[in-house]
Amino acid sequence: MTLRAPNPTLAVMLMLTATAFIAGTMLLAKTLGTDVFGDPLHPLQISHGRFLFAFLAIGTATVLIRPKLNRPDWRLHIGRTVFGWGGVSCMFAAVAFIPLSDATAISFLNPVFGMLLAIPLLGERVGRWRWVAASLALIGAMVLLRPGAGTFQLAGLLALAAALLMGLELIFIKKLANKEPSFQILLTNNAIGLAIATLAVLPFWTGPTAAQWAALAGLGLLMAAAQACFVNAVARADASFVTPFSYVTLIFATLYDLMVFDVLPDGISVAGAVIILAGVGLLVWREGKQRT
C-alpha cells in the first residue's frame, strides 16, 4: 500500500464529505423504513441493499484499479463483518422510529464501547480520564433514551445495540488495520457482508418499488463513498486530528431530518447529544495526547 503525503486540509475535506454521505445513508434508511416510497421495507432488506450496492461499487473499483491484495485473515474479517452487519441492521431499524439526530448521537457511543470492550478482549488498560469520558457519553445516551413512564424510547435501545455491536466491530478493525491494506479490508468486508445479508433477508424479502430500488442503490453507493473518503482522510492526517470532524455527521443528520421529515430536535435531544459529544470528545482528546 502506497503511503500518501500528509495533507491535513484535504483530510478534513474528505472527512466532512464522509460525514455528509453517512448522514445521507441514514436518511435513505429512514425513508425506506417508513412509507415515503411505498410499504416500509424490513431493516434486514435495507441492510442487504446497503451491502449489495456497496460491494458492486467497491468490486468495480477493484477491477479498474487492480490494487495489490494479500491473503486475508478470514477469521478476523468474518468476526468484524458479523458485528458490523448487526450494528447497521439495528441502526436502520432505529432510524425509522426516532429522529436522525438522536440515532446519530447514540451511534457516537461506538468508540466508547470499543474502549470498554478492549479491556477484556485486548487486555488494554483504561485510565481515569477515559472512564470519565465513557461515563459522560453513557449519561448522554440515557438522556436520549428518555427514561420514564410513557417516554422511554424502545427504538433508542436499537440504536444503543447498534453502537455496542459497532464497538465490537472496532475491536476486529484494530486487529486488521496493521495487517492488511485498507482497500482489501473494505472489499472483503462488503463481500462477506453481502453473503450474510443475503441469507438473513430471504424470509423477509419483498419486491421494492422503483423508487425504493433507487434509494437502496443510493444508500449502498453513499456508504461505499463514505468509507473511501474516511480511509483516505486517515491516510493523509493523524486519526486523532481528523476523527473529531466526524461529529459533523450530527449536523447533517439534523438538517436532513428537518428538510425531509420536518423534524427538529427538542431540548432533551440537544442536551443528550451535547453530553455524548463531550464524553466522546474527551476520549478523542486523551487518545491524541497519549500518541504525542
CSV table of C-alpha atoms in Angstrom, one decimal:
chain,number,residue,atom,x,y,z
A,1,MET,CA,0.0,0.0,0.0
A,2,THR,CA,1.4,3.3,-1.1
A,3,LEU,CA,1.8,5.9,1.7
A,4,ARG,CA,0.2,9.2,0.9
A,5,ALA,CA,1.8,12.6,1.6
A,6,PRO,CA,0.3,14.3,4.7
A,7,ASN,CA,-2.3,16.9,3.7
A,8,PRO,CA,-4.4,18.0,6.7
A,9,THR,CA,-6.6,20.3,4.7
A,10,LEU,CA,-7.6,17.6,2.2
A,11,ALA,CA,-8.0,15.2,5.1
A,12,VAL,CA,-10.6,17.5,6.8
A,13,MET,CA,-12.4,18.0,3.5
A,14,LEU,CA,-12.6,14.2,2.9
A,15,MET,CA,-13.8,13.6,6.5
A,16,LEU,CA,-16.5,16.3,6.2
A,17,THR,CA,-17.6,14.7,2.9
A,18,ALA,CA,-17.8,11.3,4.6
A,19,THR,CA,-20.0,12.7,7.3
A,20,ALA,CA,-22.4,14.1,4.7
A,21,PHE,CA,-22.5,10.8,3.0
A,22,ILE,CA,-23.0,8.8,6.2
A,23,ALA,CA,-25.9,11.1,7.3
A,24,GLY,CA,-27.3,10.6,3.8
A,25,THR,CA,-27.3,6.8,4.3
A,26,MET,CA,-29.3,7.1,7.5
A,27,LEU,CA,-31.8,9.5,5.8
A,28,LEU,CA,-32.3,7.0,3.0
A,29,ALA,CA,-32.6,4.2,5.5
A,30,LYS,CA,-35.4,6.2,7.2
A,31,THR,CA,-37.2,6.8,4.0
A,32,LEU,CA,-37.0,3.0,3.2
A,33,GLY,CA,-38.2,2.0,6.7
A,34,THR,CA,-41.2,4.3,6.5
A,35,ASP,CA,-43.8,4.8,3.9
A,36,VAL,CA,-42.1,7.5,1.8
A,37,PHE,CA,-41.5,5.4,-1.3
A,38,GLY,CA,-44.1,2.6,-0.6
A,39,ASP,CA,-44.7,0.0,2.0
A,40,PRO,CA,-41.8,0.1,4.6
A,41,LEU,CA,-39.0,-2.4,3.9
A,42,HIS,CA,-37.7,-4.7,6.7
A,43,PRO,CA,-34.4,-3.4,8.2
A,44,LEU,CA,-32.7,-6.6,7.0
A,45,GLN,CA,-33.7,-5.8,3.5
A,46,ILE,CA,-32.4,-2.3,3.8
A,47,SER,CA,-29.0,-3.6,5.1
A,48,HIS,CA,-28.9,-6.1,2.3
A,49,GLY,CA,-29.3,-3.3,-0.2
A,50,ARG,CA,-26.5,-1.4,1.6
A,51,PHE,CA,-24.1,-4.3,1.2
A,52,LEU,CA,-25.2,-5.2,-2.3
A,53,PHE,CA,-24.6,-1.9,-3.9
A,54,ALA,CA,-21.6,-1.0,-1.8
A,55,PHE,CA,-20.0,-4.3,-2.9
A,56,LEU,CA,-20.8,-3.6,-6.5
A,57,ALA,CA,-19.2,-0.2,-6.3
A,58,ILE,CA,-16.1,-1.4,-4.5
A,59,GLY,CA,-15.8,-4.5,-6.7
A,60,THR,CA,-16.0,-2.3,-9.8
A,61,ALA,CA,-13.2,-0.1,-8.4
A,62,THR,CA,-11.1,-3.2,-7.7
A,63,VAL,CA,-11.4,-4.3,-11.3
A,64,LEU,CA,-10.4,-0.8,-12.6
A,65,ILE,CA,-7.7,0.0,-10.1
A,66,ARG,CA,-6.3,-3.5,-9.6
A,67,PRO,CA,-4.8,-2.9,-6.1
A,68,LYS,CA,-2.4,-5.3,-4.6
A,69,LEU,CA,-4.2,-7.8,-2.4
A,70,ASN,CA,-2.8,-10.1,0.3
A,71,ARG,CA,-4.2,-13.3,1.8
A,72,PRO,CA,-7.0,-12.1,4.1
A,73,ASP,CA,-7.4,-13.2,7.7
A,74,TRP,CA,-10.8,-14.7,7.3
A,75,ARG,CA,-11.4,-15.3,11.0
A,76,LEU,CA,-11.0,-11.6,11.8
A,77,HIS,CA,-12.9,-10.5,8.7
A,78,ILE,CA,-15.9,-12.7,9.5
A,79,GLY,CA,-16.0,-11.5,13.1
A,80,ARG,CA,-15.7,-7.9,12.1
A,81,THR,CA,-18.4,-8.2,9.4
A,82,VAL,CA,-20.9,-10.1,11.6
A,83,PHE,CA,-20.9,-7.4,14.2
A,84,GLY,CA,-20.8,-4.6,11.6
A,85,TRP,CA,-23.8,-6.1,9.7
A,86,GLY,CA,-25.7,-6.5,13.0
A,87,GLY,CA,-24.9,-2.9,14.0
A,88,VAL,CA,-26.0,-1.5,10.7
A,89,SER,CA,-29.2,-3.5,10.7
A,90,CYS,CA,-30.1,-2.3,14.2
A,91,MET,CA,-29.4,1.3,13.3
A,92,PHE,CA,-31.5,1.1,10.1
A,93,ALA,CA,-34.4,-0.3,12.3
A,94,ALA,CA,-33.9,2.5,14.9
A,95,VAL,CA,-34.0,5.5,12.4
A,96,ALA,CA,-37.4,4.5,11.2
A,97,PHE,CA,-38.9,5.4,14.7
A,98,ILE,CA,-36.6,8.1,16.2
A,99,PRO,CA,-35.1,11.4,14.9
A,100,LEU,CA,-31.9,11.0,12.9
A,101,SER,CA,-30.1,13.3,15.3
A,102,ASP,CA,-30.9,11.0,18.3
A,103,ALA,CA,-29.8,7.9,16.4
A,104,THR,CA,-26.7,9.6,15.2
A,105,ALA,CA,-25.7,10.9,18.6
A,106,ILE,CA,-26.2,7.4,20.2
A,107,SER,CA,-24.1,5.9,17.4
A,108,PHE,CA,-21.2,8.0,18.6
A,109,LEU,CA,-21.0,5.7,21.6
A,110,ASN,CA,-19.3,3.0,19.5
A,111,PRO,CA,-15.8,4.2,20.2
A,112,VAL,CA,-16.7,4.3,23.9
A,113,PHE,CA,-18.0,0.7,23.8
A,114,GLY,CA,-14.9,-0.2,21.7
A,115,MET,CA,-12.7,1.2,24.5
A,116,LEU,CA,-14.6,-0.7,27.2
A,117,LEU,CA,-14.6,-3.9,25.3
A,118,ALA,CA,-10.9,-3.6,24.6
A,119,ILE,CA,-10.2,-4.1,28.3
A,120,PRO,CA,-11.3,-7.8,28.4
A,121,LEU,CA,-10.7,-8.6,24.7
A,122,LEU,CA,-7.4,-6.8,24.0
A,123,GLY,CA,-6.1,-6.5,27.5
A,124,GLU,CA,-5.8,-2.7,27.3
A,125,ARG,CA,-5.6,-0.6,30.4
A,126,VAL,CA,-8.0,2.3,30.8
A,127,GLY,CA,-7.1,5.4,32.8
A,128,ARG,CA,-9.1,7.8,34.9
A,129,TRP,CA,-9.9,10.2,32.1
A,130,ARG,CA,-11.1,7.5,29.8
A,131,TRP,CA,-13.5,6.3,32.4
A,132,VAL,CA,-14.8,9.9,32.9
A,133,ALA,CA,-15.3,10.2,29.1
A,134,ALA,CA,-17.1,6.9,28.9
A,135,SER,CA,-19.4,7.8,31.9
A,136,LEU,CA,-20.3,11.2,30.3
A,137,ALA,CA,-21.2,9.6,27.0
A,138,LEU,CA,-23.3,6.9,28.6
A,139,ILE,CA,-25.2,9.5,30.7
A,140,GLY,CA,-25.9,11.3,27.4
A,141,ALA,CA,-27.3,8.1,26.0
A,142,MET,CA,-29.6,7.7,28.9
A,143,VAL,CA,-30.9,11.2,28.4
A,144,LEU,CA,-31.7,10.5,24.8
A,145,LEU,CA,-33.5,7.3,25.8
A,146,ARG,CA,-35.8,9.4,27.8
A,147,PRO,CA,-36.4,7.1,30.8
A,148,GLY,CA,-39.8,7.5,32.4
A,149,ALA,CA,-43.3,6.3,32.0
A,150,GLY,CA,-44.6,6.8,28.5
A,151,THR,CA,-41.4,8.4,27.2
A,152,PHE,CA,-38.8,5.7,27.1
A,153,GLN,CA,-37.7,5.2,23.5
A,154,LEU,CA,-37.6,1.5,22.8
A,155,ALA,CA,-36.2,2.3,19.4
A,156,GLY,CA,-33.4,4.1,21.1
A,157,LEU,CA,-32.4,0.7,22.5
A,158,LEU,CA,-31.9,-0.5,18.9
A,159,ALA,CA,-29.6,2.5,18.3
A,160,LEU,CA,-27.8,1.6,21.6
A,161,ALA,CA,-27.4,-2.0,20.5
A,162,ALA,CA,-26.1,-0.8,17.1
A,163,ALA,CA,-23.4,1.3,18.9
A,164,LEU,CA,-22.5,-1.8,21.1
A,165,LEU,CA,-22.2,-4.1,18.0
A,166,MET,CA,-20.1,-1.5,16.1
A,167,GLY,CA,-18.0,-1.1,19.2
A,168,LEU,CA,-17.3,-4.9,18.9
A,169,GLU,CA,-16.6,-4.3,15.3
A,170,LEU,CA,-13.9,-1.8,16.2
A,171,ILE,CA,-12.0,-4.5,18.1
A,172,PHE,CA,-11.7,-6.5,14.9
A,173,ILE,CA,-10.8,-3.4,12.9
A,174,LYS,CA,-8.0,-2.6,15.2
A,175,LYS,CA,-6.6,-6.1,14.7
A,176,LEU,CA,-7.0,-5.9,10.9
A,177,ALA,CA,-5.7,-2.3,10.5
A,178,ASN,CA,-2.0,-3.2,10.8
A,179,LYS,CA,-2.2,-6.5,8.9
A,180,GLU,CA,-3.9,-5.7,5.6
A,181,PRO,CA,-4.3,-2.9,3.1
A,182,SER,CA,-7.3,-0.6,3.6
A,183,PHE,CA,-8.8,-1.3,0.2
A,184,GLN,CA,-8.6,-5.1,0.8
A,185,ILE,CA,-10.4,-4.6,4.2
A,186,LEU,CA,-13.2,-2.7,2.5
A,187,LEU,CA,-13.6,-5.2,-0.3
A,188,THR,CA,-13.6,-8.3,2.0
A,189,ASN,CA,-15.9,-6.7,4.5
A,190,ASN,CA,-18.5,-5.9,1.9
A,191,ALA,CA,-18.2,-9.3,0.2
A,192,ILE,CA,-18.8,-11.2,3.4
A,193,GLY,CA,-21.4,-8.7,4.5
A,194,LEU,CA,-23.3,-9.3,1.3
A,195,ALA,CA,-23.3,-13.0,1.8
A,196,ILE,CA,-24.6,-12.7,5.4
A,197,ALA,CA,-27.2,-10.1,4.5
A,198,THR,CA,-28.5,-12.2,1.6
A,199,LEU,CA,-29.1,-15.2,3.8
A,200,ALA,CA,-30.6,-13.1,6.5
A,201,VAL,CA,-33.1,-11.3,4.2
A,202,LEU,CA,-34.6,-14.3,2.5
A,203,PRO,CA,-37.5,-14.8,4.9
A,204,PHE,CA,-38.3,-11.0,4.8
A,205,TRP,CA,-37.8,-10.2,1.1
A,206,THR,CA,-40.5,-8.2,-0.6
A,207,GLY,CA,-40.3,-6.6,-4.1
A,208,PRO,CA,-39.1,-3.0,-3.7
A,209,THR,CA,-40.7,-0.2,-5.8
A,210,ALA,CA,-38.6,1.5,-8.4
A,211,ALA,CA,-38.1,4.4,-6.0
A,212,GLN,CA,-37.0,2.0,-3.3
A,213,TRP,CA,-34.5,0.3,-5.6
A,214,ALA,CA,-33.1,3.8,-6.4
A,215,ALA,CA,-32.9,4.6,-2.6
A,216,LEU,CA,-31.2,1.2,-1.9
A,217,ALA,CA,-28.7,1.9,-4.6
A,218,GLY,CA,-28.1,5.4,-3.3
A,219,LEU,CA,-27.6,4.1,0.2
A,220,GLY,CA,-25.0,1.5,-0.9
A,221,LEU,CA,-23.1,3.9,-3.1
A,222,LEU,CA,-23.1,6.6,-0.4
A,223,MET,CA,-21.8,4.1,2.1
A,224,ALA,CA,-19.0,3.0,-0.2
A,225,ALA,CA,-18.1,6.6,-1.0
A,226,ALA,CA,-18.1,7.4,2.8
A,227,GLN,CA,-15.8,4.5,3.5
A,228,ALA,CA,-13.4,5.6,0.7
A,229,CYS,CA,-13.4,9.2,2.0
A,230,PHE,CA,-12.7,8.1,5.6
A,231,VAL,CA,-9.9,5.7,4.6
A,232,ASN,CA,-8.2,8.4,2.5
A,233,ALA,CA,-8.7,11.0,5.2
A,234,VAL,CA,-6.9,9.0,7.9
A,235,ALA,CA,-4.2,8.2,5.3
A,236,ARG,CA,-3.4,11.9,5.0
A,237,ALA,CA,-3.5,13.1,8.6
A,238,ASP,CA,-3.4,11.7,12.1
A,239,ALA,CA,-6.6,9.9,13.2
A,240,SER,CA,-6.6,12.0,16.4
A,241,PHE,CA,-6.8,15.1,14.2
A,242,VAL,CA,-9.5,14.1,11.7
A,243,THR,CA,-11.7,12.0,13.9
A,244,PRO,CA,-13.4,14.9,15.7
A,245,PHE,CA,-14.7,16.2,12.4
A,246,SER,CA,-16.8,13.0,12.1
A,247,TYR,CA,-19.1,14.6,14.7
A,248,VAL,CA,-20.4,16.9,11.9
A,249,THR,CA,-22.5,13.9,10.9
A,250,LEU,CA,-24.9,15.1,13.7
A,251,ILE,CA,-25.3,18.4,12.0
A,252,PHE,CA,-26.0,16.9,8.6
A,253,ALA,CA,-28.4,14.4,10.1
A,254,THR,CA,-30.4,17.1,11.8
A,255,LEU,CA,-30.5,19.2,8.6
A,256,TYR,CA,-31.7,16.2,6.5
A,257,ASP,CA,-34.3,15.3,9.1
A,258,LEU,CA,-35.6,18.9,9.1
A,259,MET,CA,-35.7,19.2,5.3
A,260,VAL,CA,-37.3,15.8,4.6
A,261,PHE,CA,-39.4,15.0,7.7
A,262,ASP,CA,-39.8,18.4,9.2
A,263,VAL,CA,-38.3,17.1,12.5
A,264,LEU,CA,-36.4,19.5,14.7
A,265,PRO,CA,-34.5,18.2,17.8
A,266,ASP,CA,-36.1,19.1,21.1
A,267,GLY,CA,-34.3,20.2,24.3
A,268,ILE,CA,-33.8,16.7,25.5
A,269,SER,CA,-32.2,15.6,22.2
A,270,VAL,CA,-29.9,18.6,22.2
A,271,ALA,CA,-28.9,18.0,25.8
A,272,GLY,CA,-28.2,14.3,25.3
A,273,ALA,CA,-26.2,14.9,22.1
A,274,VAL,CA,-24.1,17.6,23.8
A,275,ILE,CA,-23.3,15.3,26.8
A,276,ILE,CA,-22.4,12.4,24.4
A,277,LEU,CA,-20.2,14.7,22.3
A,278,ALA,CA,-18.5,16.0,25.4
A,279,GLY,CA,-17.7,12.5,26.5
A,280,VAL,CA,-16.5,11.2,23.1
A,281,GLY,CA,-14.6,14.5,22.5
A,282,LEU,CA,-12.7,14.0,25.8
A,283,LEU,CA,-11.9,10.4,24.8
A,284,VAL,CA,-10.5,11.5,21.5
A,285,TRP,CA,-8.5,14.3,23.1
A,286,ARG,CA,-6.9,11.8,25.6
A,287,GLU,CA,-6.1,9.4,22.7
A,288,GLY,CA,-4.4,12.2,20.9
A,289,LYS,CA,-2.4,13.3,24.0
A,290,GLN,CA,-1.2,9.7,24.6
A,291,ARG,CA,0.1,9.4,21.0
A,292,THR,CA,2.1,12.7,21.2
